[in-house]
PDB file of C-alpha atoms in Angstrom:
ATOM      1  CA  MET A   1      -7.336 -32.711  23.175  1.00  0.00           C
ATOM      2  CA  THR A   2     -10.169 -33.184  20.705  1.00  0.00           C
ATOM      3  CA  LYS A   3      -9.948 -33.531  16.969  1.00  0.00           C
ATOM      4  CA  ASN A   4     -12.528 -30.758  16.668  1.00  0.00           C
ATOM      5  CA  THR A   5     -10.216 -28.302  18.459  1.00  0.00           C
ATOM      6  CA  ASN A   6      -7.404 -29.030  16.019  1.00  0.00           C
ATOM      7  CA  MET A   7      -9.785 -28.446  13.124  1.00  0.00           C
ATOM      8  CA  VAL A   8     -10.871 -25.102  14.581  1.00  0.00           C
ATOM      9  CA  ILE A   9      -7.258 -23.964  14.975  1.00  0.00           C
ATOM     10  CA  SER A  10      -6.376 -25.118  11.453  1.00  0.00           C
ATOM     11  CA  LYS A  11      -9.356 -23.194  10.082  1.00  0.00           C
ATOM     12  CA  GLN A  12      -8.250 -20.060  11.935  1.00  0.00           C
ATOM     13  CA  CYS A  13      -4.764 -20.371  10.433  1.00  0.00           C
ATOM     14  CA  VAL A  14      -6.296 -20.647   6.959  1.00  0.00           C
ATOM     15  CA  GLN A  15      -8.335 -17.496   7.634  1.00  0.00           C
ATOM     16  CA  ILE A  16      -5.158 -15.655   8.632  1.00  0.00           C
ATOM     17  CA  LYS A  17      -3.442 -16.838   5.450  1.00  0.00           C
ATOM     18  CA  ASP A  18      -6.321 -15.756   3.219  1.00  0.00           C
ATOM     19  CA  MET A  19      -7.025 -12.364   4.848  1.00  0.00           C
ATOM     20  CA  HIS A  20      -4.897 -10.451   2.348  1.00  0.00           C
ATOM     21  CA  LEU A  21      -3.759  -7.023   3.470  1.00  0.00           C
ATOM     22  CA  ILE A  22      -4.137  -5.394   0.060  1.00  0.00           C
ATOM     23  CA  SER A  23      -7.600  -4.869  -1.339  1.00  0.00           C
ATOM     24  CA  ILE A  24      -7.882  -2.960  -4.605  1.00  0.00           C
ATOM     25  CA  ASP A  25     -11.244  -2.030  -6.072  1.00  0.00           C
ATOM     26  CA  PRO A  26     -10.835  -2.160  -9.890  1.00  0.00           C
ATOM     27  CA  ARG A  27     -13.486   0.557 -10.187  1.00  0.00           C
ATOM     28  CA  GLU A  28     -11.564   3.015  -8.035  1.00  0.00           C
ATOM     29  CA  VAL A  29      -8.520   5.169  -8.752  1.00  0.00           C
ATOM     30  CA  TYR A  30      -6.508   5.911  -5.613  1.00  0.00           C
ATOM     31  CA  ASP A  31      -4.990   9.239  -4.610  1.00  0.00           C
ATOM     32  CA  ASN A  32      -1.496   9.368  -3.108  1.00  0.00           C
ATOM     33  CA  LEU A  33      -1.309   5.621  -2.506  1.00  0.00           C
ATOM     34  CA  GLU A  34      -3.929   5.850   0.226  1.00  0.00           C
ATOM     35  CA  PHE A  35      -5.443   2.409   0.714  1.00  0.00           C
ATOM     36  CA  ASN A  36      -7.945   3.121   3.469  1.00  0.00           C
ATOM     37  CA  GLU A  37      -9.444  -0.336   3.165  1.00  0.00           C
ATOM     38  CA  GLU A  38      -6.206  -2.014   4.189  1.00  0.00           C
ATOM     39  CA  GLN A  39      -6.261  -0.415   7.636  1.00  0.00           C
ATOM     40  CA  ALA A  40      -9.490  -2.262   8.362  1.00  0.00           C
ATOM     41  CA  TYR A  41      -7.930  -5.472   7.072  1.00  0.00           C
ATOM     42  CA  HIS A  42      -4.982  -4.976   9.440  1.00  0.00           C
ATOM     43  CA  ARG A  43      -7.381  -4.824  12.364  1.00  0.00           C
ATOM     44  CA  GLU A  44      -9.326  -7.849  11.149  1.00  0.00           C
ATOM     45  CA  LEU A  45      -6.113  -9.837  10.796  1.00  0.00           C
ATOM     46  CA  LYS A  46      -5.091  -9.071  14.364  1.00  0.00           C
ATOM     47  CA  ALA A  47      -8.604  -9.942  15.505  1.00  0.00           C
ATOM     48  CA  LEU A  48      -8.233 -13.367  13.874  1.00  0.00           C
ATOM     49  CA  HIS A  49      -4.993 -13.920  15.772  1.00  0.00           C
ATOM     50  CA  GLU A  50      -6.644 -12.871  19.035  1.00  0.00           C
ATOM     51  CA  GLU A  51      -9.441 -15.343  18.351  1.00  0.00           C
ATOM     52  CA  LEU A  52      -6.882 -18.103  17.820  1.00  0.00           C
ATOM     53  CA  VAL A  53      -5.196 -17.178  21.111  1.00  0.00           C
ATOM     54  CA  ARG A  54      -8.550 -17.486  22.884  1.00  0.00           C
ATOM     55  CA  THR A  55      -9.008 -20.934  21.359  1.00  0.00           C
ATOM     56  CA  MET A  56      -5.561 -21.923  22.600  1.00  0.00           C
ATOM     57  CA  LYS A  57      -6.339 -20.676  26.110  1.00  0.00           C
ATOM     58  CA  LEU A  58      -9.445 -22.845  26.192  1.00  0.00           C
ATOM     59  CA  THR A  59      -7.335 -25.741  24.961  1.00  0.00           C
ATOM     60  CA  CYS A  60      -4.872 -25.077  27.771  1.00  0.00           C
ATOM     61  CA  GLU A  61      -7.667 -25.588  30.285  1.00  0.00           C
ATOM     62  CA  VAL A  62      -8.401 -28.959  28.685  1.00  0.00           C
ATOM     63  CA  PHE A  63      -4.746 -29.916  29.119  1.00  0.00           C
ATOM     64  CA  LYS A  64      -4.871 -28.948  32.791  1.00  0.00           C
ATOM     65  CA  ASN A  65      -8.097 -30.805  33.481  1.00  0.00           C
ATOM     66  CA  ASP A  66      -6.823 -33.948  31.784  1.00  0.00           C
ATOM     67  CA  GLY A  67      -3.606 -33.843  33.797  1.00  0.00           C
ATOM     68  CA  ILE A  68      -1.436 -33.824  30.659  1.00  0.00           C
ATOM     69  CA  GLU A  69       2.248 -33.100  31.240  1.00  0.00           C
ATOM     70  CA  ILE A  70       3.385 -29.509  30.838  1.00  0.00           C
ATOM     71  CA  GLN A  71       6.075 -30.581  28.344  1.00  0.00           C
ATOM     72  CA  LEU A  72       3.371 -31.831  25.987  1.00  0.00           C
ATOM     73  CA  TRP A  73       1.620 -28.475  26.209  1.00  0.00           C
ATOM     74  CA  HIS A  74       4.872 -26.711  25.377  1.00  0.00           C
ATOM     75  CA  ARG A  75       5.388 -28.935  22.337  1.00  0.00           C
ATOM     76  CA  TYR A  76       1.808 -28.492  21.216  1.00  0.00           C
ATOM     77  CA  THR A  77       2.026 -24.701  21.583  1.00  0.00           C
ATOM     78  CA  GLY A  78       5.269 -24.685  19.592  1.00  0.00           C
ATOM     79  CA  LYS A  79       3.620 -26.708  16.827  1.00  0.00           C
ATOM     80  CA  ILE A  80       0.673 -24.299  16.554  1.00  0.00           C
ATOM     81  CA  ASP A  81       3.077 -21.355  16.690  1.00  0.00           C
ATOM     82  CA  ARG A  82       4.843 -22.718  13.594  1.00  0.00           C
ATOM     83  CA  MET A  83       1.479 -23.005  11.841  1.00  0.00           C
ATOM     84  CA  VAL A  84       0.663 -19.403  12.743  1.00  0.00           C
ATOM     85  CA  GLU A  85       4.051 -18.204  11.486  1.00  0.00           C
ATOM     86  CA  GLU A  86       3.509 -19.964   8.168  1.00  0.00           C
ATOM     87  CA  ALA A  87      -0.003 -18.506   7.849  1.00  0.00           C
ATOM     88  CA  PHE A  88       1.299 -14.959   8.310  1.00  0.00           C
ATOM     89  CA  ARG A  89       4.244 -15.595   5.994  1.00  0.00           C
ATOM     90  CA  LEU A  90       1.955 -16.750   3.191  1.00  0.00           C
ATOM     91  CA  ASN A  91      -0.351 -13.806   3.822  1.00  0.00           C
ATOM     92  CA  ILE A  92       2.470 -11.280   3.425  1.00  0.00           C
ATOM     93  CA  LYS A  93       3.859 -13.220   0.473  1.00  0.00           C
ATOM     94  CA  TRP A  94       0.642 -13.327  -1.539  1.00  0.00           C
ATOM     95  CA  SER A  95      -0.971 -10.010  -0.557  1.00  0.00           C
ATOM     96  CA  PRO A  96       1.181  -7.992  -3.030  1.00  0.00           C
ATOM     97  CA  GLN A  97       0.010 -10.253  -5.860  1.00  0.00           C
ATOM     98  CA  LYS A  98      -3.218  -8.239  -5.999  1.00  0.00           C
ATOM     99  CA  LEU A  99      -1.203  -5.084  -6.561  1.00  0.00           C
ATOM    100  CA  SER A 100       0.869  -6.810  -9.237  1.00  0.00           C
ATOM    101  CA  LYS A 101      -2.274  -7.957 -11.029  1.00  0.00           C
ATOM    102  CA  ALA A 102      -3.777  -4.470 -10.822  1.00  0.00           C
ATOM    103  CA  ILE A 103      -0.649  -2.930 -12.361  1.00  0.00           C
ATOM    104  CA  ASN A 104      -0.253  -5.434 -15.194  1.00  0.00           C
ATOM    105  CA  GLY A 105      -3.751  -6.801 -15.728  1.00  0.00           C
ATOM    106  CA  ASP A 106      -4.704 -10.446 -15.937  1.00  0.00           C
ATOM    107  CA  GLY A 107      -3.191 -11.039 -19.371  1.00  0.00           C
ATOM    108  CA  LYS A 108      -6.615 -10.988 -21.029  1.00  0.00           C
ATOM    109  CA  SER A 109      -7.341  -7.270 -20.912  1.00  0.00           C
ATOM    110  CA  ALA A 110      -5.477  -4.028 -20.313  1.00  0.00           C
ATOM    111  CA  PRO A 111      -5.149  -3.020 -16.651  1.00  0.00           C
ATOM    112  CA  ASN A 112      -7.345  -0.284 -15.242  1.00  0.00           C
ATOM    113  CA  PRO A 113      -5.756   2.844 -13.729  1.00  0.00           C
ATOM    114  CA  VAL A 114      -4.797   2.249 -10.105  1.00  0.00           C
ATOM    115  CA  PHE A 115      -3.233   5.522  -8.930  1.00  0.00           C
ATOM    116  CA  ARG A 116      -4.275   9.046  -9.852  1.00  0.00           C
ATOM    117  CA  VAL A 117      -1.336  11.210 -10.927  1.00  0.00           C
ATOM    118  CA  LYS A 118      -1.910  14.918 -11.543  1.00  0.00           C
ATOM    119  CA  VAL A 119       0.147  17.178 -13.793  1.00  0.00           C
ATOM    120  CA  CYS A 120       0.945  20.358 -11.867  1.00  0.00           C
ATOM    121  CA  LEU A 121       2.987  23.485 -12.532  1.00  0.00           C
ATOM    122  CA  GLN A 122       5.440  23.901  -9.649  1.00  0.00           C
ATOM    123  CA  GLY A 123       7.078  27.290 -10.077  1.00  0.00           C
ATOM    124  CA  ASP A 124       8.394  27.169 -13.641  1.00  0.00           C
ATOM    125  CA  LYS A 125       8.521  23.384 -13.855  1.00  0.00           C
ATOM    126  CA  VAL A 126       5.856  20.848 -14.807  1.00  0.00           C
ATOM    127  CA  GLU A 127       5.781  17.924 -12.388  1.00  0.00           C
ATOM    128  CA  PHE A 128       3.599  15.020 -11.392  1.00  0.00           C
ATOM    129  CA  GLN A 129       1.770  15.002  -8.092  1.00  0.00           C
ATOM    130  CA  PRO A 130       2.672  12.685  -6.487  1.00  0.00           C
ATOM    131  CA  THR A 131       6.088  12.695  -8.121  1.00  0.00           C
ATOM    132  CA  LEU A 132       7.415   9.589  -9.837  1.00  0.00           C
ATOM    133  CA  LYS A 133       9.891   9.197  -6.982  1.00  0.00           C
ATOM    134  CA  GLN A 134       7.125   9.335  -4.387  1.00  0.00           C
ATOM    135  CA  LEU A 135       5.094   6.836  -6.387  1.00  0.00           C
ATOM    136  CA  ALA A 136       8.059   4.474  -6.719  1.00  0.00           C
ATOM    137  CA  ASN A 137       8.932   4.791  -3.027  1.00  0.00           C
ATOM    138  CA  GLY A 138       5.342   4.124  -2.013  1.00  0.00           C
ATOM    139  CA  ILE A 139       5.026   0.994  -4.116  1.00  0.00           C
ATOM    140  CA  GLY A 140       8.553  -0.117  -3.296  1.00  0.00           C
ATOM    141  CA  SER A 141       7.807   0.031   0.420  1.00  0.00           C
ATOM    142  CA  ILE A 142       4.625  -2.057   0.225  1.00  0.00           C
ATOM    143  CA  GLY A 143       6.431  -5.172   1.432  1.00  0.00           C
ATOM    144  CA  GLY A 144       7.861  -3.364   4.439  1.00  0.00           C
ATOM    145  CA  GLN A 145       4.483  -1.843   5.282  1.00  0.00           C
ATOM    146  CA  LEU A 146       2.798  -5.241   5.173  1.00  0.00           C
ATOM    147  CA  THR A 147       5.469  -6.771   7.393  1.00  0.00           C
ATOM    148  CA  LYS A 148       5.110  -3.875   9.823  1.00  0.00           C
ATOM    149  CA  ALA A 149       1.366  -4.539   9.955  1.00  0.00           C
ATOM    150  CA  VAL A 150       2.034  -7.860  11.716  1.00  0.00           C
ATOM    151  CA  SER A 151       4.794  -6.559  13.983  1.00  0.00           C
ATOM    152  CA  GLY A 152       2.447  -6.712  16.957  1.00  0.00           C
ATOM    153  CA  ILE A 153       1.879 -10.461  16.612  1.00  0.00           C
ATOM    154  CA  VAL A 154       3.435 -12.210  19.623  1.00  0.00           C
ATOM    155  CA  ARG A 155       4.730 -15.773  19.618  1.00  0.00           C
ATOM    156  CA  LEU A 156       2.229 -18.180  21.190  1.00  0.00           C
ATOM    157  CA  PRO A 157       4.709 -19.641  23.725  1.00  0.00           C
ATOM    158  CA  ASN A 158       5.276 -16.102  25.035  1.00  0.00           C
ATOM    159  CA  ILE A 159       1.537 -15.784  25.656  1.00  0.00           C
ATOM    160  CA  LEU A 160       0.561 -19.282  26.724  1.00  0.00           C
ATOM    161  CA  THR A 161       3.585 -20.728  28.521  1.00  0.00           C
ATOM    162  CA  ARG A 162       6.167 -19.662  31.059  1.00  0.00           C
ATOM    163  CA  LYS A 163       8.893 -20.734  28.658  1.00  0.00           C
ATOM    164  CA  ARG A 164       9.551 -17.949  26.185  1.00  0.00           C
ATOM    165  CA  SER A 165      10.166 -18.773  22.540  1.00  0.00           C
ATOM    166  CA  THR A 166      13.766 -18.703  21.350  1.00  0.00           C
ATOM    167  CA  LYS A 167      12.658 -17.849  17.808  1.00  0.00           C
ATOM    168  CA  ASP A 168      12.785 -14.382  16.292  1.00  0.00           C
ATOM    169  CA  PRO A 169       9.520 -12.418  16.158  1.00  0.00           C
ATOM    170  CA  ILE A 170       7.270 -13.469  13.287  1.00  0.00           C
ATOM    171  CA  HIS A 171       7.595 -10.154  11.434  1.00  0.00           C
ATOM    172  CA  ASP A 172      11.409 -10.434  11.539  1.00  0.00           C
ATOM    173  CA  VAL A 173      11.257 -13.926  10.034  1.00  0.00           C
ATOM    174  CA  ILE A 174       8.939 -12.671   7.284  1.00  0.00           C
ATOM    175  CA  SER A 175      11.165  -9.678   6.509  1.00  0.00           C
ATOM    176  CA  ARG A 176      14.010 -12.094   5.696  1.00  0.00           C
ATOM    177  CA  ASP A 177      11.884 -14.438   3.601  1.00  0.00           C
ATOM    178  CA  GLU A 178      13.432 -14.677   0.126  1.00  0.00           C
ATOM    179  CA  ALA A 179      10.186 -15.585  -1.655  1.00  0.00           C
ATOM    180  CA  THR A 180       8.452 -12.523  -0.213  1.00  0.00           C
ATOM    181  CA  LYS A 181      11.325 -10.223  -1.182  1.00  0.00           C
ATOM    182  CA  LYS A 182      11.330 -11.687  -4.690  1.00  0.00           C
ATOM    183  CA  ILE A 183       7.687 -10.726  -5.237  1.00  0.00           C
ATOM    184  CA  GLN A 184       8.435  -7.155  -4.149  1.00  0.00           C
ATOM    185  CA  THR A 185      11.325  -7.064  -6.628  1.00  0.00           C
ATOM    186  CA  VAL A 186       9.022  -8.270  -9.401  1.00  0.00           C
ATOM    187  CA  ILE A 187       6.509  -5.506  -8.623  1.00  0.00           C
ATOM    188  CA  ASN A 188       9.255  -2.874  -8.706  1.00  0.00           C
ATOM    189  CA  THR A 189      10.392  -4.205 -12.085  1.00  0.00           C
ATOM    190  CA  GLU A 190       6.832  -4.183 -13.407  1.00  0.00           C
ATOM    191  CA  MET A 191       6.459  -0.526 -12.442  1.00  0.00           C
ATOM    192  CA  GLN A 192       9.446   0.618 -14.530  1.00  0.00           C
ATOM    193  CA  PRO A 193       7.649   0.638 -17.933  1.00  0.00           C
ATOM    194  CA  ASN A 194       4.859   2.714 -16.369  1.00  0.00           C
ATOM    195  CA  ALA A 195       7.404   5.180 -15.010  1.00  0.00           C
ATOM    196  CA  ASP A 196       9.034   5.433 -18.450  1.00  0.00           C
ATOM    197  CA  ASN A 197       5.671   6.112 -20.102  1.00  0.00           C
ATOM    198  CA  LEU A 198       4.867   8.816 -17.566  1.00  0.00           C
ATOM    199  CA  GLN A 199       8.260  10.441 -18.069  1.00  0.00           C
ATOM    200  CA  ASN A 200       7.752  10.443 -21.837  1.00  0.00           C
ATOM    201  CA  TYR A 201       4.354  12.062 -21.391  1.00  0.00           C
ATOM    202  CA  LEU A 202       5.829  14.720 -19.117  1.00  0.00           C
ATOM    203  CA  SER A 203       8.399  15.627 -21.770  1.00  0.00           C
ATOM    204  CA  THR A 204       5.611  16.561 -24.215  1.00  0.00           C
ATOM    205  CA  TRP A 205       4.986  19.661 -22.103  1.00  0.00           C
ATOM    206  CA  ASP A 206       8.464  20.978 -22.922  1.00  0.00           C
ATOM    207  CA  ASN A 207       7.094  22.419 -26.168  1.00  0.00           C
ATOM    208  CA  TYR A 208       4.906  24.809 -24.178  1.00  0.00           C
ATOM    209  CA  GLY A 209       7.528  25.910 -21.687  1.00  0.00           C
ATOM    210  CA  GLU A 210       7.619  29.513 -22.894  1.00  0.00           C
ATOM    211  CA  ILE A 211       4.065  29.957 -21.628  1.00  0.00           C
ATOM    212  CA  TRP A 212       5.128  29.709 -17.978  1.00  0.00           C
ATOM    213  CA  GLU A 213       8.848  30.439 -18.237  1.00  0.00           C
ATOM    214  CA  ILE A 214       8.400  33.999 -19.513  1.00  0.00           C
ATOM    215  CA  ASN A 215       8.661  36.861 -17.012  1.00  0.00           C
ATOM    216  CA  LYS A 216       4.995  37.665 -16.623  1.00  0.00           C
ATOM    217  CA  ASP A 217       5.430  41.148 -15.110  1.00  0.00           C
ATOM    218  CA  MET A 218       7.724  42.275 -17.914  1.00  0.00           C
ATOM    219  CA  PHE A 219       5.421  40.739 -20.496  1.00  0.00           C
ATOM    220  CA  ILE A 220       2.395  42.617 -19.135  1.00  0.00           C
ATOM    221  CA  LYS A 221       4.258  45.945 -19.060  1.00  0.00           C
ATOM    222  CA  ARG A 222       5.522  45.425 -22.586  1.00  0.00           C
ATOM    223  CA  TYR A 223       2.058  44.488 -23.766  1.00  0.00           C
ATOM    224  CA  GLN A 224       0.572  47.593 -22.166  1.00  0.00           C
ATOM    225  CA  LYS A 225       3.130  49.860 -23.870  1.00  0.00           C
ATOM    226  CA  LEU A 226       2.603  48.271 -27.251  1.00  0.00           C
ATOM    227  CA  THR A 227      -1.148  48.421 -26.900  1.00  0.00           C
ATOM    228  CA  LEU A 228      -1.338  52.023 -25.734  1.00  0.00           C
ATOM    229  CA  GLY A 229       1.171  53.170 -28.351  1.00  0.00           C
ATOM    230  CA  SER A 230      -0.758  51.600 -31.178  1.00  0.00           C
ATOM    231  CA  LEU A 231      -4.190  52.959 -30.267  1.00  0.00           C
ATOM    232  CA  PRO A 232      -5.490  55.390 -32.954  1.00  0.00           C
ATOM    233  CA  LEU A 233      -6.313  58.978 -31.949  1.00  0.00           C
ATOM    234  CA  MET A 234      -9.991  59.602 -31.509  1.00  0.00           C
ATOM    235  CA  PRO A 235     -11.228  61.696 -34.467  1.00  0.00           C
ATOM    236  CA  THR A 236     -12.979  65.057 -33.966  1.00  0.00           C
ATOM    237  CA  LEU A 237     -16.633  64.495 -34.540  1.00  0.00           C
ATOM    238  CA  PRO A 238     -19.118  67.170 -35.661  1.00  0.00           C
ATOM    239  CA  VAL A 239     -21.320  68.197 -32.781  1.00  0.00           C
ATOM    240  CA  GLU A 240     -24.648  69.849 -33.151  1.00  0.00           C
ATOM    241  CA  THR A 241     -25.472  72.231 -30.387  1.00  0.00           C
ATOM    242  CA  VAL A 242     -29.083  72.492 -29.504  1.00  0.00           C
ATOM    243  CA  VAL A 243     -30.267  75.513 -27.544  1.00  0.00           C
TER     244      VAL A 243
END
């Protein structure tokens, strides 16, 4: 086992930690919580893990060629597996911080709009599209979506040894992480003032409710009757007949 190999693996773990799954362009306003960029980041994150697995497989060959005991390989694989778990945990923990910063700003200037919300007339009721509930559910589920993004990550011992890991899958460990759940709670709390402001804005449309609440067919018929009944009779005009 070379020192260089350990450095390569450590660097790959750092890359996994720093490849945040949320990327928000401050110049863009997103529709319906669609973060297309994140899907690419999900793939890149899995690609980093696959690269680390390839490095470990090459390392395994070194172990075999050097005649090192299999127990040492198991211990070494378990050690790297713990490093990988921590890298993914920190990734999922800190990724939502970008969303939090986008919602609240950096403390020096007001935050830019992040999500586009349209005011629409649904039947006889003015509503937001997406609705406040949909917006809250989307943001409130960010943590779960991020955890799900790493659900395909397999423990290294299950890939590189015949002895399967007794630990829970990495995404299950992350889903129970208190620090990660706390950040999601903070984001949900930060969203409440925005929801209140939107609700207050929506209530300003109540003053114009009669415009869309009135029975339009009856209004048109009534208008036609009033209009036709009030038209003046056409006067008889003198006509000159020319033969």
